[in-house]
Amino acid sequence: MDYPDAVDFMEQRVEAIRNGQAAECVWLLEHPPLYTAGTSAAVDELLDAERFPVYRTGRGGRYTYHGPGQRVAYVMLDLRRRGPDVRAYVQALEAWLTATLARFGVSGQCRAGRVGIWVNLDGGREAKIAALGVRVRRWITYHGVALNVNPELSHFDGIVPCGIAGHGVTSLHALGVTAGMDEVDAALRDTFGPVFTT
């Protein structure tokens, strides 16, 4: 799905949810290789501006890569009904991702001062396996999360992912988990309900 088309869909769906004309929506998709710049993105964090298209976006956060092999989940929920608490919503997204990773025997963790979900690697190293970037308009959420299933990890080299230098990125496949996208989607569906109870 092209990124501008996805943003157009989200904008329309958010408005429809707000007006009571559409149900909440969790949209699982992939994008062609691209970089997005969140509202806090710094110019010097884009290391290779010619590598892939770069899209400015209204979500929070900094630079993020999207591409094939990465499951993007755009989450459009009504926080008026679920509780108008952005921090609790972000924590729920983190819990959803860690519960999904646990289905594959991967221990995903949050880090103080660092957005996203992290895993420990050999030798005391750690790497990011999932990113979060959200926007809330009149208490309707959109944008969401990105989980690295089997993307080309070298594509992250064109940015400082989420503005965090000194740490790498990883994926389920890089960790030895050969689950396909269908299996990951099933895990995301199964773990969503217990986390996002209404």
GROMACS .gro file of C-alpha atoms in nm:
model
  198
    1MET     CA    1   0.000   0.000   0.000
    2ASP     CA    2   0.143   0.337  -0.101
    3TYR     CA    3   0.197   0.559   0.202
    4PRO     CA    4  -0.007   0.864   0.085
    5ASP     CA    5  -0.305   0.638   0.010
    6ALA     CA    6  -0.282   0.487   0.358
    7VAL     CA    7  -0.276   0.830   0.520
    8ASP     CA    8  -0.578   0.939   0.314
    9PHE     CA    9  -0.769   0.632   0.429
   10MET     CA   10  -0.680   0.694   0.794
   11GLU     CA   11  -0.780   1.060   0.778
   12GLN     CA   12  -1.120   0.968   0.636
   13ARG     CA   13  -1.174   0.679   0.877
   14VAL     CA   14  -1.079   0.888   1.182
   15GLU     CA   15  -1.336   1.150   1.085
   16ALA     CA   16  -1.599   0.884   1.024
   17ILE     CA   17  -1.532   0.722   1.364
   18ARG     CA   18  -1.552   1.060   1.534
   19ASN     CA   19  -1.890   1.126   1.370
   20GLY     CA   20  -2.026   0.781   1.454
   21GLN     CA   21  -2.034   0.678   1.088
   22ALA     CA   22  -1.775   0.398   1.103
   23ALA     CA   23  -1.646   0.137   1.344
   24GLU     CA   24  -1.300   0.137   1.495
   25CYS     CA   25  -1.036  -0.019   1.273
   26VAL     CA   26  -0.703  -0.199   1.303
   27TRP     CA   27  -0.544  -0.214   0.959
   28LEU     CA   28  -0.255  -0.455   0.892
   29LEU     CA   29  -0.048  -0.377   0.583
   30GLU     CA   30   0.295  -0.340   0.426
   31HIS     CA   31   0.445  -0.043   0.245
   32PRO     CA   32   0.704  -0.026  -0.032
   33PRO     CA   33   1.045   0.093   0.098
   34LEU     CA   34   1.015   0.447   0.237
   35TYR     CA   35   1.107   0.672   0.527
   36THR     CA   36   0.861   0.873   0.732
   37ALA     CA   37   0.947   1.178   0.940
   38GLY     CA   38   0.749   1.234   1.256
   39THR     CA   39   0.689   1.567   1.421
   40SER     CA   40   1.017   1.548   1.619
   41ALA     CA   41   1.241   1.438   1.329
   42ALA     CA   42   1.575   1.620   1.309
   43VAL     CA   43   1.736   1.694   0.973
   44ASP     CA   44   2.066   1.527   1.062
   45GLU     CA   45   1.885   1.198   1.138
   46LEU     CA   46   1.811   1.147   0.768
   47LEU     CA   47   2.144   0.999   0.655
   48ASP     CA   48   2.054   0.916   0.293
   49ALA     CA   49   1.776   1.137   0.158
   50GLU     CA   50   1.805   0.988  -0.192
   51ARG     CA   51   1.767   0.623  -0.098
   52PHE     CA   52   1.388   0.601  -0.063
   53PRO     CA   53   1.095   0.844  -0.073
   54VAL     CA   54   1.063   1.049   0.245
   55TYR     CA   55   0.720   1.147   0.375
   56ARG     CA   56   0.650   1.408   0.641
   57THR     CA   57   0.376   1.284   0.865
   58GLY     CA   58   0.173   1.416   1.154
   59ARG     CA   59   0.246   1.127   1.388
   60GLY     CA   60   0.471   1.168   1.688
   61GLY     CA   61   0.829   1.051   1.684
   62ARG     CA   62   1.121   1.087   1.448
   63TYR     CA   63   1.240   0.900   1.137
   64THR     CA   64   1.110   0.550   1.072
   65TYR     CA   65   1.159   0.303   0.789
   66HIS     CA   66   0.872   0.104   0.639
   67GLY     CA   67   0.906  -0.167   0.379
   68PRO     CA   68   0.827  -0.522   0.270
   69GLY     CA   69   0.864  -0.778   0.546
   70GLN     CA   70   0.754  -0.532   0.811
   71ARG     CA   71   0.402  -0.557   0.949
   72VAL     CA   72   0.254  -0.212   0.993
   73ALA     CA   73  -0.058  -0.190   1.209
   74TYR     CA   74  -0.256   0.133   1.185
   75VAL     CA   75  -0.481   0.155   1.490
   76MET     CA   76  -0.790   0.374   1.476
   77LEU     CA   77  -0.964   0.360   1.813
   78ASP     CA   78  -1.212   0.586   1.992
   79LEU     CA   79  -1.054   0.692   2.319
   80ARG     CA   80  -1.368   0.881   2.413
   81ARG     CA   81  -1.518   0.539   2.473
   82ARG     CA   82  -1.206   0.355   2.585
   83GLY     CA   83  -1.071   0.627   2.814
   84PRO     CA   84  -0.910   0.958   2.711
   85ASP     CA   85  -0.559   0.874   2.828
   86VAL     CA   86  -0.284   0.890   2.564
   87ARG     CA   87  -0.017   0.749   2.793
   88ALA     CA   88  -0.233   0.447   2.877
   89TYR     CA   89  -0.301   0.399   2.506
   90VAL     CA   90   0.071   0.396   2.421
   91GLN     CA   91   0.135   0.150   2.704
   92ALA     CA   92  -0.140  -0.071   2.561
   93LEU     CA   93   0.029  -0.066   2.219
   94GLU     CA   94   0.355  -0.169   2.385
   95ALA     CA   95   0.180  -0.449   2.575
   96TRP     CA   96   0.017  -0.567   2.250
   97LEU     CA   97   0.353  -0.590   2.076
   98THR     CA   98   0.525  -0.767   2.363
   99ALA     CA   99   0.237  -1.017   2.391
  100THR     CA  100   0.262  -1.083   2.016
  101LEU     CA  101   0.638  -1.137   2.034
  102ALA     CA  102   0.592  -1.372   2.331
  103ARG     CA  103   0.384  -1.599   2.105
  104PHE     CA  104   0.709  -1.665   1.917
  105GLY     CA  105   0.929  -1.704   2.224
  106VAL     CA  106   1.075  -1.354   2.192
  107SER     CA  107   1.105  -1.136   2.502
  108GLY     CA  108   1.025  -0.782   2.388
  109GLN     CA  109   1.086  -0.507   2.640
  110CYS     CA  110   1.038  -0.135   2.685
  111ARG     CA  111   1.334   0.087   2.771
  112ALA     CA  112   1.316   0.405   2.978
  113GLY     CA  113   1.369   0.706   2.755
  114ARG     CA  114   1.354   0.500   2.434
  115VAL     CA  115   1.042   0.454   2.227
  116GLY     CA  116   0.967   0.112   2.080
  117ILE     CA  117   1.014  -0.251   2.172
  118TRP     CA  118   1.363  -0.388   2.230
  119VAL     CA  119   1.524  -0.730   2.255
  120ASN     CA  120   1.849  -0.839   2.415
  121LEU     CA  121   2.115  -0.982   2.187
  122ASP     CA  122   2.436  -1.173   2.259
  123GLY     CA  123   2.725  -0.987   2.413
  124GLY     CA  124   2.510  -0.746   2.611
  125ARG     CA  125   2.383  -0.572   2.297
  126GLU     CA  126   2.023  -0.482   2.231
  127ALA     CA  127   1.823  -0.397   1.921
  128LYS     CA  128   1.486  -0.255   1.833
  129ILE     CA  129   1.232  -0.492   1.684
  130ALA     CA  130   0.922  -0.271   1.676
  131ALA     CA  131   0.848   0.101   1.648
  132LEU     CA  132   0.555   0.311   1.768
  133GLY     CA  133   0.432   0.640   1.628
  134VAL     CA  134   0.085   0.765   1.709
  135ARG     CA  135  -0.141   1.060   1.654
  136VAL     CA  136  -0.465   1.139   1.834
  137ARG     CA  137  -0.723   1.374   1.687
  138ARG     CA  138  -1.019   1.464   1.906
  139TRP     CA  139  -0.955   1.141   2.098
  140ILE     CA  140  -0.952   0.918   1.787
  141THR     CA  141  -0.616   0.743   1.738
  142TYR     CA  142  -0.433   0.674   1.417
  143HIS     CA  143  -0.093   0.576   1.280
  144GLY     CA  144   0.033   0.298   1.508
  145VAL     CA  145   0.309   0.038   1.520
  146ALA     CA  146   0.555  -0.142   1.295
  147LEU     CA  147   0.690  -0.490   1.374
  148ASN     CA  148   0.996  -0.621   1.193
  149VAL     CA  149   0.911  -0.969   1.070
  150ASN     CA  150   1.163  -1.012   0.787
  151PRO     CA  151   1.249  -0.674   0.632
  152GLU     CA  152   1.579  -0.589   0.466
  153LEU     CA  153   1.751  -0.455   0.776
  154SER     CA  154   2.014  -0.264   0.576
  155HIS     CA  155   1.733  -0.031   0.466
  156PHE     CA  156   1.738   0.120   0.815
  157ASP     CA  157   2.091   0.248   0.746
  158GLY     CA  158   1.957   0.559   0.570
  159ILE     CA  159   1.818   0.703   0.895
  160VAL     CA  160   1.884   0.719   1.267
  161PRO     CA  161   1.581   0.506   1.358
  162CYS     CA  162   1.356   0.700   1.595
  163GLY     CA  163   1.650   0.929   1.670
  164ILE     CA  164   1.824   0.661   1.875
  165ALA     CA  165   2.187   0.612   1.774
  166GLY     CA  166   2.419   0.342   1.904
  167HIS     CA  167   2.168   0.057   1.888
  168GLY     CA  168   2.073  -0.165   1.599
  169VAL     CA  169   1.749  -0.298   1.463
  170THR     CA  170   1.650  -0.660   1.433
  171SER     CA  171   1.363  -0.877   1.315
  172LEU     CA  172   1.194  -1.203   1.401
  173HIS     CA  173   1.383  -1.377   1.120
  174ALA     CA  174   1.716  -1.232   1.234
  175LEU     CA  175   1.642  -1.382   1.576
  176GLY     CA  176   1.580  -1.722   1.417
  177VAL     CA  177   1.199  -1.708   1.419
  178THR     CA  178   1.088  -1.802   1.069
  179ALA     CA  179   0.719  -1.722   1.115
  180GLY     CA  180   0.544  -1.588   0.808
  181MET     CA  181   0.330  -1.277   0.792
  182ASP     CA  182   0.009  -1.480   0.824
  183GLU     CA  183   0.132  -1.629   1.152
  184VAL     CA  184   0.230  -1.286   1.282
  185ASP     CA  185  -0.109  -1.144   1.183
  186ALA     CA  186  -0.284  -1.428   1.366
  187ALA     CA  187  -0.081  -1.352   1.679
  188LEU     CA  188  -0.160  -0.981   1.652
  189ARG     CA  189  -0.530  -1.060   1.625
  190ASP     CA  190  -0.526  -1.306   1.915
  191THR     CA  191  -0.341  -1.074   2.153
  192PHE     CA  192  -0.528  -0.754   2.067
  193GLY     CA  193  -0.851  -0.828   2.253
  194PRO     CA  194  -0.699  -0.913   2.592
  195VAL     CA  195  -0.496  -0.588   2.587
  196PHE     CA  196  -0.755  -0.348   2.442
  197THR     CA  197  -1.055  -0.439   2.652
  198THR     CA  198  -1.343  -0.196   2.635
   0.00000   0.00000   0.00000
